[in-house]
Amino acid sequence: MKIQAGKVAVITGAGSGIGAALAHACASRGMHIVAADIELDAAERTVKELRSRGSEAVAVEVNVARRDAVQHLAERTREAFGACHLLCNNAGVSVNRPVAECTAADWEWVWSVNVAGITHAIEAFMPMLREQTEASHIVNTASMAGLIPLPGFGAYVASKYAVVGLSEVLHQELADTLTGVSILCPGVVDTQIFASERNRFDGGDTSTQPPAASADTDDGSAMQTDFEETYTRMLSPQEVAEITLAAVEDEQLYVATHPEWLALFKQRSGAIDSAFGGSVAH
Ligand SMILES: NC(=O)c1ccc[n+]([C@@H]2O[C@H](COP(=O)([O-])OP(=O)(O)OC[C@H]3O[C@@H](n4cnc5c(N)ncnc54)[C@H](O)[C@@H]3O)[C@@H](O)[C@H]2O)c1
């Protein structure tokens, strides 16, 4: 989809990190912005900055885990701008805990935001996108954790694999329509993701350790060492936003912002390849 002035971008999680950067990048190209976030103050801060630069923007409080709230977001978008051209399903949270130690509440919370948050938005916005005669695009934010297993992040990884899966299917199903799909898969980005529990609305376990605690755990695997040495290059949210908008314009399905992670992906795909008898060339 061509990013053009006057088109409308709806961005969940627009109060912080990658979402805020996407809002700024879209606004700098003249798009109108619906900045949605569970932290209304943060969304309003983003909107204030955008308006001070002459952009049209509205803030909407939304907990994407709630279907009715996301339906309301679609209604507010229609009222404010009458359309949605770029839907960035960006809001996401992380629990940093080994699979065997994740509680039912951990699984539920991560799934409700990272996966149901996206399916709610697809349900709420698809009627609007289908009605429109202009091109539109959906960006679902997964992660490198949606392509590669990361010890210590099981619930997060499972949710992001689900995002990749549902987005791949959606992409095929929408192939003959005006709506494109991209799956954003960043490595490490300098945001507040590791303080996700600030937005834990289920009152669940708040004892999640910071990421360093997991990285320090010596599980004896080569992957852990590799991760520390190679896979901690941090991009800024602004860099990720620019890469994302370029990918939208190119109609790219997979948006891999950190090429150095390819070796880890190949470990996984190679193992799967072997399970099929190794007949698929990479
Ligand atoms: N930062 C990274 O290293 C990294 C890497 C890969 C993928 N991601 C993904 O990028 C996306 C954006 O995260 P970020 O890194 O900018 O983190 P962030 O914490 O800085 O921003 C996330 C935003 O989502 C909002 N949010 C949280 N729960 C919500 C809910 N239930 N409803 C609505 N909004 C909610 C937060 O208030 C926040 O503004 C997430 O999906 C995350 O999984 C981040």
mmCIF file of C-alpha atoms and ligand atoms in Angstrom:
data_model
loop_
_atom_site.group_PDB
_atom_site.id
_atom_site.type_symbol
_atom_site.label_atom_id
_atom_site.label_comp_id
_atom_site.label_asym_id
_atom_site.label_seq_id
_atom_site.Cartn_x
_atom_site.Cartn_y
_atom_site.Cartn_z
ATOM 1 C CA MET A 1 0.000 0.000 0.000
ATOM 2 C CA LYS A 2 1.255 3.436 -0.820
ATOM 3 C CA ILE A 3 1.604 5.539 2.328
ATOM 4 C CA GLN A 4 0.009 8.873 1.444
ATOM 5 C CA ALA A 5 -1.065 12.075 3.151
ATOM 6 C CA GLY A 6 -4.691 12.008 4.235
ATOM 7 C CA LYS A 7 -4.802 8.234 4.775
ATOM 8 C CA VAL A 8 -5.635 6.937 8.230
ATOM 9 C CA ALA A 9 -3.403 4.828 10.474
ATOM 10 C CA VAL A 10 -4.779 3.077 13.558
ATOM 11 C CA ILE A 11 -2.026 2.005 15.918
ATOM 12 C CA THR A 12 -2.524 0.005 19.110
ATOM 13 C CA GLY A 13 0.066 0.462 21.825
ATOM 14 C CA ALA A 14 0.776 3.926 20.389
ATOM 15 C CA GLY A 15 1.667 5.395 23.775
ATOM 16 C CA SER A 16 5.158 3.930 23.893
ATOM 17 C CA GLY A 17 8.023 2.307 22.016
ATOM 18 C CA ILE A 18 7.435 0.966 18.519
ATOM 19 C CA GLY A 19 3.773 2.069 18.469
ATOM 20 C CA ALA A 20 4.618 5.684 19.284
ATOM 21 C CA ALA A 21 7.381 5.629 16.667
ATOM 22 C CA LEU A 22 4.982 4.203 14.068
ATOM 23 C CA ALA A 23 2.538 7.008 14.891
ATOM 24 C CA HIS A 24 5.248 9.632 14.353
ATOM 25 C CA ALA A 25 6.512 7.998 11.156
ATOM 26 C CA CYS A 26 2.980 7.802 9.692
ATOM 27 C CA ALA A 27 2.156 11.369 10.764
ATOM 28 C CA SER A 28 5.363 12.694 9.240
ATOM 29 C CA ARG A 29 4.040 11.367 5.907
ATOM 30 C CA GLY A 30 0.778 13.270 6.384
ATOM 31 C CA MET A 31 -1.375 10.391 7.615
ATOM 32 C CA HIS A 32 -4.110 10.917 10.200
ATOM 33 C CA ILE A 33 -3.525 8.922 13.362
ATOM 34 C CA VAL A 34 -5.705 7.025 15.808
ATOM 35 C CA ALA A 35 -3.385 6.385 18.756
ATOM 36 C CA ALA A 36 -4.848 3.631 20.926
ATOM 37 C CA ASP A 37 -3.444 2.385 24.196
ATOM 38 C CA ILE A 38 -4.452 0.912 27.526
ATOM 39 C CA GLU A 39 -2.507 3.836 29.034
ATOM 40 C CA LEU A 40 -4.693 6.749 27.928
ATOM 41 C CA ASP A 41 -2.175 9.301 29.273
ATOM 42 C CA ALA A 42 0.544 7.825 27.092
ATOM 43 C CA ALA A 43 -1.676 7.799 23.989
ATOM 44 C CA GLU A 44 -2.644 11.406 24.689
ATOM 45 C CA ARG A 45 1.019 12.328 25.006
ATOM 46 C CA THR A 46 1.693 10.862 21.567
ATOM 47 C CA VAL A 47 -1.296 12.737 20.132
ATOM 48 C CA LYS A 48 -0.207 16.010 21.704
ATOM 49 C CA GLU A 49 3.224 15.680 20.092
ATOM 50 C CA LEU A 50 1.687 14.838 16.716
ATOM 51 C CA ARG A 51 -0.755 17.764 16.849
ATOM 52 C CA SER A 52 2.030 20.156 17.812
ATOM 53 C CA ARG A 53 3.618 19.200 14.479
ATOM 54 C CA GLY A 54 0.384 19.896 12.597
ATOM 55 C CA SER A 55 -0.953 16.334 12.324
ATOM 56 C CA GLU A 56 -4.542 15.258 12.829
ATOM 57 C CA ALA A 57 -4.657 12.667 15.583
ATOM 58 C CA VAL A 58 -6.996 11.273 18.225
ATOM 59 C CA ALA A 59 -6.246 9.213 21.314
ATOM 60 C CA VAL A 60 -8.464 6.277 22.274
ATOM 61 C CA GLU A 61 -8.238 4.249 25.463
ATOM 62 C CA VAL A 62 -8.410 0.556 24.631
ATOM 63 C CA ASN A 63 -7.584 -2.701 26.285
ATOM 64 C CA VAL A 64 -7.099 -4.852 23.196
ATOM 65 C CA ALA A 65 -7.809 -7.978 25.231
ATOM 66 C CA ARG A 66 -11.440 -6.838 25.398
ATOM 67 C CA ARG A 67 -13.500 -7.449 22.275
ATOM 68 C CA ASP A 68 -15.997 -4.676 23.095
ATOM 69 C CA ALA A 69 -13.203 -2.146 23.616
ATOM 70 C CA VAL A 70 -11.694 -2.948 20.220
ATOM 71 C CA GLN A 71 -15.131 -2.686 18.591
ATOM 72 C CA HIS A 72 -15.369 0.756 20.199
ATOM 73 C CA LEU A 73 -11.950 1.637 18.746
ATOM 74 C CA ALA A 74 -13.234 0.836 15.257
ATOM 75 C CA GLU A 75 -16.312 2.998 15.861
ATOM 76 C CA ARG A 76 -14.182 5.914 17.128
ATOM 77 C CA THR A 77 -11.964 5.569 14.045
ATOM 78 C CA ARG A 78 -14.979 5.739 11.763
ATOM 79 C CA GLU A 79 -16.358 8.778 13.630
ATOM 80 C CA ALA A 80 -13.031 10.619 13.606
ATOM 81 C CA PHE A 81 -11.777 9.909 10.096
ATOM 82 C CA GLY A 82 -14.333 7.696 8.299
ATOM 83 C CA ALA A 83 -11.754 5.109 7.252
ATOM 84 C CA CYS A 84 -8.775 2.974 8.219
ATOM 85 C CA HIS A 85 -6.016 2.362 5.696
ATOM 86 C CA LEU A 86 -3.190 1.102 7.895
ATOM 87 C CA LEU A 87 -4.040 -1.034 10.921
ATOM 88 C CA CYS A 88 -0.993 -1.631 13.124
ATOM 89 C CA ASN A 89 -1.783 -4.328 15.674
ATOM 90 C CA ASN A 90 1.231 -3.451 17.757
ATOM 91 C CA ALA A 91 0.173 -3.621 21.433
ATOM 92 C CA GLY A 92 1.952 -6.482 23.139
ATOM 93 C CA VAL A 93 3.241 -7.700 26.480
ATOM 94 C CA SER A 94 5.889 -10.114 27.670
ATOM 95 C CA VAL A 95 6.266 -12.493 30.585
ATOM 96 C CA ASN A 96 9.836 -13.558 31.229
ATOM 97 C CA ARG A 97 9.544 -16.950 32.863
ATOM 98 C CA PRO A 98 10.377 -20.558 31.896
ATOM 99 C CA VAL A 99 7.455 -22.547 30.512
ATOM 100 C CA ALA A 100 7.336 -24.865 33.524
ATOM 101 C CA GLU A 101 7.024 -21.870 35.845
ATOM 102 C CA CYS A 102 4.370 -19.917 33.950
ATOM 103 C CA THR A 103 1.084 -19.690 35.790
ATOM 104 C CA ALA A 104 -2.309 -20.031 34.162
ATOM 105 C CA ALA A 105 -2.691 -16.278 34.680
ATOM 106 C CA ASP A 106 0.579 -15.622 32.798
ATOM 107 C CA TRP A 107 -0.592 -17.653 29.792
ATOM 108 C CA GLU A 108 -4.006 -16.042 29.819
ATOM 109 C CA TRP A 109 -2.721 -12.472 30.060
ATOM 110 C CA VAL A 110 -0.078 -12.807 27.351
ATOM 111 C CA TRP A 111 -2.480 -14.636 25.041
ATOM 112 C CA SER A 112 -5.313 -12.162 25.637
ATOM 113 C CA VAL A 113 -3.176 -9.170 24.641
ATOM 114 C CA ASN A 114 -0.788 -10.574 22.038
ATOM 115 C CA VAL A 115 -3.155 -12.905 20.181
ATOM 116 C CA ALA A 116 -6.766 -12.054 21.069
ATOM 117 C CA GLY A 117 -5.811 -8.367 20.819
ATOM 118 C CA ILE A 118 -5.066 -8.964 17.145
ATOM 119 C CA THR A 119 -8.028 -11.224 16.401
ATOM 120 C CA HIS A 120 -10.355 -8.694 18.027
ATOM 121 C CA ALA A 121 -8.949 -5.972 15.780
ATOM 122 C CA ILE A 122 -9.278 -8.096 12.655
ATOM 123 C CA GLU A 123 -12.895 -8.809 13.537
ATOM 124 C CA ALA A 124 -13.634 -5.158 14.336
ATOM 125 C CA PHE A 125 -11.862 -3.538 11.378
ATOM 126 C CA MET A 126 -12.308 -6.002 8.487
ATOM 127 C CA PRO A 127 -15.846 -4.792 7.681
ATOM 128 C CA MET A 128 -14.487 -1.227 7.289
ATOM 129 C CA LEU A 129 -11.518 -2.372 5.184
ATOM 130 C CA ARG A 130 -13.791 -4.501 2.958
ATOM 131 C CA GLU A 131 -16.170 -1.567 2.354
ATOM 132 C CA GLN A 132 -13.368 0.729 1.248
ATOM 133 C CA THR A 133 -12.447 1.091 -2.396
ATOM 134 C CA GLU A 134 -8.883 2.143 -1.538
ATOM 135 C CA ALA A 135 -6.001 -0.156 -0.637
ATOM 136 C CA SER A 136 -5.401 -0.949 3.012
ATOM 137 C CA HIS A 137 -2.809 -2.866 4.989
ATOM 138 C CA ILE A 138 -2.636 -4.743 8.281
ATOM 139 C CA VAL A 139 0.656 -4.943 10.195
ATOM 140 C CA ASN A 140 0.596 -7.583 12.909
ATOM 141 C CA THR A 141 3.503 -7.246 15.305
ATOM 142 C CA ALA A 142 5.059 -10.597 16.112
ATOM 143 C CA SER A 143 8.761 -10.745 16.995
ATOM 144 C CA MET A 144 11.874 -12.775 16.267
ATOM 145 C CA ALA A 145 10.306 -14.729 19.145
ATOM 146 C CA GLY A 146 7.580 -15.642 16.650
ATOM 147 C CA LEU A 147 10.118 -17.462 14.483
ATOM 148 C CA ILE A 148 12.698 -18.726 16.968
ATOM 149 C CA PRO A 149 12.331 -20.436 20.381
ATOM 150 C CA LEU A 150 13.815 -18.263 23.144
ATOM 151 C CA PRO A 151 14.347 -20.001 26.510
ATOM 152 C CA GLY A 152 12.792 -18.031 29.360
ATOM 153 C CA PHE A 153 10.089 -16.479 27.174
ATOM 154 C CA GLY A 154 7.817 -19.476 26.524
ATOM 155 C CA ALA A 155 4.460 -17.756 26.878
ATOM 156 C CA TYR A 156 5.648 -14.818 24.782
ATOM 157 C CA VAL A 157 7.130 -17.125 22.125
ATOM 158 C CA ALA A 158 3.941 -19.201 21.944
ATOM 159 C CA SER A 159 1.825 -16.078 21.505
ATOM 160 C CA LYS A 160 4.099 -14.664 18.807
ATOM 161 C CA TYR A 161 4.201 -17.990 16.898
ATOM 162 C CA ALA A 162 0.408 -17.733 16.935
ATOM 163 C CA VAL A 163 0.598 -14.200 15.531
ATOM 164 C CA VAL A 164 2.835 -15.442 12.718
ATOM 165 C CA GLY A 165 0.491 -18.342 11.972
ATOM 166 C CA LEU A 166 -2.732 -16.367 11.913
ATOM 167 C CA SER A 167 -1.096 -13.624 9.837
ATOM 168 C CA GLU A 168 0.275 -16.071 7.270
ATOM 169 C CA VAL A 169 -3.206 -17.512 6.814
ATOM 170 C CA LEU A 170 -4.803 -14.055 6.700
ATOM 171 C CA HIS A 171 -2.304 -13.018 4.036
ATOM 172 C CA GLN A 172 -3.308 -15.966 1.854
ATOM 173 C CA GLU A 173 -6.996 -15.411 2.452
ATOM 174 C CA LEU A 174 -6.765 -11.717 1.507
ATOM 175 C CA ALA A 175 -4.505 -12.308 -1.487
ATOM 176 C CA ASP A 176 -7.128 -11.234 -4.034
ATOM 177 C CA THR A 177 -8.357 -8.220 -2.083
ATOM 178 C CA LEU A 178 -7.225 -4.621 -1.574
ATOM 179 C CA THR A 179 -5.879 -5.448 1.897
ATOM 180 C CA GLY A 180 -2.243 -6.470 2.366
ATOM 181 C CA VAL A 181 -0.686 -8.087 5.427
ATOM 182 C CA SER A 182 2.752 -7.783 6.992
ATOM 183 C CA ILE A 183 4.214 -9.567 10.010
ATOM 184 C CA LEU A 184 6.653 -7.409 11.930
ATOM 185 C CA CYS A 185 9.416 -9.529 13.481
ATOM 186 C CA PRO A 186 11.917 -7.354 15.346
ATOM 187 C CA GLY A 187 14.839 -8.536 17.442
ATOM 188 C CA VAL A 188 15.659 -6.371 20.427
ATOM 189 C CA VAL A 189 14.259 -2.831 20.340
ATOM 190 C CA ASP A 190 14.863 -0.092 22.894
ATOM 191 C CA THR A 191 11.367 0.167 24.436
ATOM 192 C CA GLN A 192 9.501 -0.529 27.670
ATOM 193 C CA ILE A 193 8.542 -4.096 26.695
ATOM 194 C CA PHE A 194 10.444 -5.570 29.647
ATOM 195 C CA ALA A 195 8.298 -3.462 31.964
ATOM 196 C CA SER A 196 5.125 -4.926 30.433
ATOM 197 C CA GLU A 197 3.747 -5.938 33.795
ATOM 198 C CA ARG A 198 2.951 -2.275 34.414
ATOM 199 C CA ASN A 199 -0.133 -2.903 32.305
ATOM 200 C CA ARG A 200 -1.151 -6.187 33.860
ATOM 201 C CA PHE A 201 -4.897 -5.708 34.145
ATOM 202 C CA ASP A 202 -5.578 -9.208 35.541
ATOM 203 C CA GLY A 203 -3.904 -8.522 38.896
ATOM 204 C CA GLY A 204 -1.754 -11.599 38.166
ATOM 205 C CA ASP A 205 1.703 -12.494 39.307
ATOM 206 C CA THR A 206 3.969 -9.457 39.277
ATOM 207 C CA SER A 207 7.152 -11.292 40.237
ATOM 208 C CA THR A 208 8.457 -11.510 36.679
ATOM 209 C CA GLN A 209 12.194 -11.025 36.611
ATOM 210 C CA PRO A 210 13.872 -8.441 34.392
ATOM 211 C CA PRO A 211 15.409 -9.858 31.181
ATOM 212 C CA ALA A 212 18.959 -9.880 32.567
ATOM 213 C CA ALA A 213 17.976 -12.546 35.092
ATOM 214 C CA SER A 214 17.020 -14.908 32.298
ATOM 215 C CA ALA A 215 20.038 -14.069 30.164
ATOM 216 C CA ASP A 216 22.288 -14.863 33.139
ATOM 217 C CA THR A 217 20.758 -18.284 33.648
ATOM 218 C CA ASP A 218 23.271 -20.837 32.473
ATOM 219 C CA ASP A 219 21.281 -23.633 30.889
ATOM 220 C CA GLY A 220 24.401 -24.930 29.161
ATOM 221 C CA SER A 221 23.049 -24.371 25.687
ATOM 222 C CA ALA A 222 25.098 -22.871 22.908
ATOM 223 C CA MET A 223 22.059 -20.803 22.007
ATOM 224 C CA GLN A 224 22.218 -18.901 25.293
ATOM 225 C CA THR A 225 25.838 -17.871 24.679
ATOM 226 C CA ASP A 226 25.102 -16.971 21.085
ATOM 227 C CA PHE A 227 22.171 -14.925 22.217
ATOM 228 C CA GLU A 228 24.249 -12.843 24.590
ATOM 229 C CA GLU A 229 27.048 -12.329 22.112
ATOM 230 C CA THR A 230 25.197 -11.806 18.884
ATOM 231 C CA TYR A 231 21.529 -11.265 19.366
ATOM 232 C CA THR A 232 21.322 -8.281 21.658
ATOM 233 C CA ARG A 233 21.853 -5.531 19.058
ATOM 234 C CA MET A 234 19.209 -2.987 19.874
ATOM 235 C CA LEU A 235 17.434 -0.923 17.246
ATOM 236 C CA SER A 236 15.599 2.262 18.100
ATOM 237 C CA PRO A 237 11.808 2.229 17.740
ATOM 238 C CA GLN A 238 12.214 4.899 15.050
ATOM 239 C CA GLU A 239 14.433 2.600 12.956
ATOM 240 C CA VAL A 240 11.884 -0.202 13.300
ATOM 241 C CA ALA A 241 9.048 2.145 12.279
ATOM 242 C CA GLU A 242 10.884 3.256 9.135
ATOM 243 C CA ILE A 243 11.663 -0.355 8.158
ATOM 244 C CA THR A 244 8.003 -1.240 8.739
ATOM 245 C CA LEU A 245 6.568 1.513 6.548
ATOM 246 C CA ALA A 246 8.998 0.642 3.751
ATOM 247 C CA ALA A 247 7.817 -2.987 4.018
ATOM 248 C CA VAL A 248 4.172 -1.896 3.846
ATOM 249 C CA GLU A 249 4.886 0.017 0.652
ATOM 250 C CA ASP A 250 6.684 -3.056 -0.750
ATOM 251 C CA GLU A 251 3.835 -5.384 0.331
ATOM 252 C CA GLN A 252 6.363 -7.551 2.209
ATOM 253 C CA LEU A 253 4.810 -10.313 4.300
ATOM 254 C CA TYR A 254 7.735 -10.894 6.671
ATOM 255 C CA VAL A 255 9.488 -7.847 8.112
ATOM 256 C CA ALA A 256 12.729 -9.008 9.721
ATOM 257 C CA THR A 257 14.477 -5.986 11.184
ATOM 258 C CA HIS A 258 17.543 -7.796 12.590
ATOM 259 C CA PRO A 259 19.210 -9.862 9.812
ATOM 260 C CA GLU A 260 21.785 -11.290 12.225
ATOM 261 C CA TRP A 261 19.082 -13.534 13.713
ATOM 262 C CA LEU A 262 18.950 -15.591 10.496
ATOM 263 C CA ALA A 263 21.471 -18.116 11.850
ATOM 264 C CA LEU A 264 19.162 -18.934 14.776
ATOM 265 C CA PHE A 265 16.179 -19.213 12.458
ATOM 266 C CA LYS A 266 18.139 -21.617 10.281
ATOM 267 C CA GLN A 267 18.887 -23.826 13.317
ATOM 268 C CA ARG A 268 15.154 -24.251 13.754
ATOM 269 C CA SER A 269 14.175 -24.530 10.103
ATOM 270 C CA GLY A 270 17.073 -26.955 9.525
ATOM 271 C CA ALA A 271 15.807 -29.194 12.330
ATOM 272 C CA ILE A 272 12.316 -29.157 10.838
ATOM 273 C CA ASP A 273 13.786 -29.771 7.403
ATOM 274 C CA SER A 274 15.541 -32.879 8.794
ATOM 275 C CA ALA A 275 12.262 -34.152 10.186
ATOM 276 C CA PHE A 276 10.969 -34.147 6.620
ATOM 277 C CA GLY A 277 14.009 -36.049 5.449
ATOM 278 C CA GLY A 278 16.005 -32.934 4.601
ATOM 279 C CA SER A 279 14.747 -32.768 1.052
ATOM 280 C CA VAL A 280 13.827 -29.074 1.121
ATOM 281 C CA ALA A 281 16.657 -26.791 -0.017
ATOM 282 C CA HIS A 282 17.297 -23.613 2.015
HETATM 283 N N1 LIG B 1 10.972 -4.149 22.271
HETATM 284 C C1 LIG B 1 11.366 -5.277 21.703
HETATM 285 O O1 LIG B 1 12.521 -5.724 21.850
HETATM 286 C C2 LIG B 1 10.395 -6.037 20.843
HETATM 287 C C3 LIG B 1 10.888 -7.063 20.023
HETATM 288 C C4 LIG B 1 10.005 -7.764 19.230
HETATM 289 C C5 LIG B 1 8.669 -7.470 19.244
HETATM 290 N N2 LIG B 1 8.206 -6.491 20.050
HETATM 291 C C6 LIG B 1 6.770 -6.212 20.038
HETATM 292 O O2 LIG B 1 6.550 -4.855 19.708
HETATM 293 C C7 LIG B 1 5.267 -4.458 20.185
HETATM 294 C C8 LIG B 1 5.370 -3.109 20.864
HETATM 295 O O3 LIG B 1 6.071 -3.251 22.071
HETATM 296 P P1 LIG B 1 7.209 -2.236 22.531
HETATM 297 O O4 LIG B 1 8.482 -2.986 22.459
HETATM 298 O O5 LIG B 1 7.084 -0.944 21.839
HETATM 299 O O6 LIG B 1 6.854 -2.141 24.094
HETATM 300 P P2 LIG B 1 6.276 -0.937 24.972
HETATM 301 O O7 LIG B 1 5.944 -1.552 26.296
HETATM 302 O O8 LIG B 1 7.207 0.213 24.943
HETATM 303 O O9 LIG B 1 4.933 -0.540 24.222
HETATM 304 C C9 LIG B 1 3.799 -1.376 24.255
HETATM 305 C C10 LIG B 1 2.547 -0.514 24.318
HETATM 306 O O10 LIG B 1 1.418 -1.387 24.351
HETATM 307 C C11 LIG B 1 0.515 -0.902 25.349
HETATM 308 N N3 LIG B 1 -0.316 -1.991 25.862
HETATM 309 C C12 LIG B 1 0.042 -2.984 26.717
HETATM 310 N N4 LIG B 1 -1.015 -3.750 26.992
HETATM 311 C C13 LIG B 1 -2.063 -3.266 26.279
HETATM 312 C C14 LIG B 1 -3.413 -3.639 26.138
HETATM 313 N N5 LIG B 1 -3.915 -4.689 26.807
HETATM 314 N N6 LIG B 1 -4.203 -2.911 25.318
HETATM 315 C C15 LIG B 1 -3.715 -1.843 24.651
HETATM 316 N N7 LIG B 1 -2.440 -1.424 24.754
HETATM 317 C C16 LIG B 1 -1.621 -2.132 25.560
HETATM 318 C C17 LIG B 1 1.422 -0.311 26.426
HETATM 319 O O11 LIG B 1 0.729 0.608 27.269
HETATM 320 C C18 LIG B 1 2.507 0.342 25.574
HETATM 321 O O12 LIG B 1 2.175 1.670 25.252
HETATM 322 C C19 LIG B 1 4.788 -5.604 21.077
HETATM 323 O O13 LIG B 1 3.856 -6.392 20.383
HETATM 324 C C20 LIG B 1 6.050 -6.387 21.352
HETATM 325 O O14 LIG B 1 5.775 -7.730 21.651
HETATM 326 C C21 LIG B 1 9.034 -5.755 20.848
#
